[in-house]
Amino acid sequence: MMRILTLFSLVVSVDAFAPKTTYDVRSAASFRTRSAQKLYMAADDDKKKVVVIGNGMVGQRLMENLLKIDTDKKCTISTFCEEPRAAYNRVKLTSYFDTRDASDLSMTGAFDDKGKTAWYDENNVEIFLNDKVVSVDTESKTVTGKSGKVVPYDVAVMATGSFPFVPPIPGKQRPGVFVYRTIEDLEAMLAYAKENNVKSAAVIGGGLLGLEAAKAVKEMGVESHIIEFAPILMCRQIDEGGHNALVGTIEEMGLKVHCNARTESFVGTDGTTDNDSMAPVSALRFGNEDWDDLPVQMVVVSCGIKPRDELARDAGIEIGERGGVVVNEQLQTSAKDIYAIGEIALYNNFIYGLIAPGYDMAGVAAKVIGNDLLGYPIDSEETPAFTGADLSTKLKLLGCDVASFGVNQPKPDDEDVNELVWNDPIDRVYRKLIFNKEGTKLRGGILVGDASDYATLHKLAVGEDQELPASPATLLAPPSARGGAPVEETVSSDPTSLVCSCNDVTRGAIASVVQELGVEGATMSAVKKCSQAGTGCGGCEPQVKKILAEELEKLGGKLSNSLCEHFDYSRPELMALVSSDADPSSVDTFDKILAKHGHGDGCEICKPAVASMLASLVNKVIVDDGLAELQDTNDRSLANMQRGGTYSVVPRVPGGELMPDQLIAMGEVAKKYNLYTKVTGAQRVDLFGAARHELPDIWEELGNAGLESGHAYGKALRTVKSCVGSTWCRYGVQDSVSFAVEVENRYKGIRSPHKMKSAVSGCTRECAEAQSKDFGMIATEHGYNLYLGGNGGTNPVHGLLFATDIDEATVLKYLDRYIMYYILTADRLERTAVWQAKLSTASGGGPIEHLKEVIIEDKLGICDELDRRMQYLVDTYHDEWAEVVKDPARRAKFKQFANTDETIAKEDMLEFVDMRGQERPADWPKDGQPQTNWRAPDTDIFAKSQKSWVKVGKVSDFHPNVGTPILVGDTQLAVFNNVNRGEWYVTQNMCPHKQAFVLSQGIIGDHAGQPKVACPLHKKTFSLEDGKEIGDGDLKIITFPVNVVGDDVMVELPAEPELDAILGTNGLRVVKSDCIDIAGDAIKVPSHGAKALGNVLDAGEKLVSESIKKTTTALRATQSNATSTEE
């Protein structure tokens, strides 16, 4: 072992060849860091200190504004954040269900594992997460956190916001009673609903927050009851007419509304109604006469907010009679050098609970602090002041437009009022416009159901000197009633018109950003980021998108929905061109389609998309030349690539029905190849940890037991889940297993834009969960009910009922057409639920009406084509595993290295641990930790090495337009034969991101004419010419010269010991000996690479040579960024 350490220290030590000194890189780096910190702190002593108490949306905006003002870096900023992550968009909290990724709500970029983003370090802002401020000492001017941290301030800004108001209802302490305010609240609700099988929930409060909470509950798949004390919903924004229209829309979605509700108590499962019992909530009890208890298993309280002013109160700062920190127009409190902004600030005896006024306050406070504390002059002659805010709002609540603006509910004694009302109970559109007595001025209004002209009406009401049309009544009718279908929201051409009220962004500001970014750079995300428009409540996003499209058109560009840079068509458009081509033979390969409809070489986006189209139209074996190079990560290997580059194998189990001999065969295969075995959530068995070159042997042994490919690797039908149905279950009314087997065998292997799942339940008890599948069948006494467009995942959606009591033949006929219609018209990677939601009819019907017109009534006249295309796919089905097993040429494509029969065991590339008697990979280190983001030096690491041309194989050994791995010494390289360009490339086979030996399995293509390869694990792309990462990253791979001499492929390489010292498999093996062991039973599995270790030791001894001494500097740089895996 000492010999190992000594030799490896020769490779990685900075002064490996200096015999007189030992130099500890880490100690030196630590010393430099400490010294830098001391210098930084000394420099900071001369700066003013601003402490922001609260890191919500408004506090974050204040810091951003102050940083823009403080161009000379005169101050340091510290902020305390009570939550476990930095500022995020609380206004869009419900959208958390879309991805369950908190980073999508972040105000400053992706969160790291500590809840922080890079923005804080980049701007030298100190943030204390999970640290609530517990006291402010106005005398010593210090702020103390719960952690005990004491931070001095020159100016402190209170931005603590508010907390949900919970009425003193008996039973509010019970499990199952929640508030709706943070991501943690949502996660707690989700967990409780799942653990307790919650079917019905009540939301207390029918205001803005209450309706958002009701939407959150609905998206959990739980029946939602909205409980409102007032006679109407949203009583601050709309009137009774607006309420009626809104309720009609809400109840149509399946929610229940209860107004005038006097909630008396939350009843427990033990029947108690007191404040002591901790029995879970089971019902709401009302004080209304003749109202029965409402059975619910969860309650969400969203009755409004209360300012979090306790900190100011304890500090002796003036508080309003009903709460809130009293501020003047400059947002200054009664305490010197302390400001308050956002929902905590009480200005003119009013708390502003919307984000736009909060941002206005942040802007004013930043300017005042910049002037008074830092000495930056104010641009305008007037002192910045907050004098109130426009409380106009436009929202989409539960799918319904709701807007109010200006004076929308005049006081009873207001005589300067003339009202015009539009009330359409059929389409549920309500509009009230309030004019002055003479009808010459629009004062305000309420819009429910159609607010597409909100921007125009809002400007007329709140703008100065806005002239009305000759007849004010022409403004009343909703745009949807003026010309039939609803129109897109109008966008003013006036550069000064306000688009984003949250961030005070005008049309002109957005246009300037588009012009600055240019045609290539002006994407929707870039424009939002640079202008801040659309980053608040999100209500203005459609306007921003329209402005972007208009401004791009002025610049000679257009807002693109193209598949990628190689095709100027979306996936549905390209599919239509290919599927309707009069000469199918002219579009039956990727190269032909690219030549006819695209340009360039293709990429990791368009190649798999076109591969899916060809599989749906031509249906040939996808591992053959011409198709293999198009396949994404998993399809190319007919198995799912897992961490470290191993694969999982999932045999098909139609309907979940499995023979004992097949179970035994799977067990024997798992034992033989040392595979981790797990039952999936879809009634199948998953075998993890196979090496790629082992796959054909595994498939052959499984095939001998009658098992086929389960297509778990493809965007295709995965499974048709079933309960046992009438064959065994005493409740079953149909043979769900037999029907599930028939359905799965009919549609198996069919490629689609995204994966598809199905299920058949034998009765309405729904044990197979058919309603959560892309298509699902529930048995009835008379046949089956067919549901379409459901899915699980990050944003679960229930399928919609399409047909009832239909027989099996009719189910299959409808499914043939539905699936093929989806294949032909859906976008790339678009699930059926998302695709289906976009469908509508000319008469205004929804998705199901549209599908009935297409599938049953044949209004498009395409049913015959759909039937024919589906039958062709059924008739041409082939088991892809069997096609490889029986064909030596296809089987040869799975050889580990093209130039040798030698193999490297998976354990020699990635450490495995024993977990509960099975082996699994050790946990991947997080990005930025050792063994991630491996970096080669900027210069040529082998520049001074003596090189020679090495034959690595024949041209025929390397298939066209794909990568092929080779082994030289202990180093894995990837050879790419780019036939389309007539070029060859050789690179390291290890992707530097996670040190996995997988690059040869990546898709090659080009970016702006530059050849590239996309890593199959995380799609990081690298130039095949210079190895640099393409895009925002700064990783790099090493490339090598390659030449073809006759039929021989030659690569210019340094001596094997030098090559192995940098890129050797053993030296780059990912090891995580301290891997997290939740169950406490993980045992480190030793490497199988004793022979490889010996080779490396011998190579290490050879390294002490003259040529290595010449490259010492480069070796140091590389190896310090590689791994110290053997230390």
Tab-separated table of C-alpha atoms in Angstrom, residues 127 140 172 179 417 461 612 869-870 889 1111:
chain	number	residue	atom	x	y	z
A	127	ILE	CA	-26.447	35.679	3.069
A	140	SER	CA	-25.548	49.678	19.284
A	172	LYS	CA	-56.486	24.662	14.114
A	179	VAL	CA	-51.127	27.387	5.811
A	417	VAL	CA	-70.349	57.437	-11.452
A	461	ALA	CA	-58.394	54.549	-16.579
A	612	SER	CA	-38.718	8.693	-33.556
A	869	ARG	CA	-50.667	3.602	-40.157
A	870	MET	CA	-51.353	1.947	-36.816
A	889	ALA	CA	-23.122	-7.983	-37.135
A	1111	THR	CA	5.968	17.890	-18.828
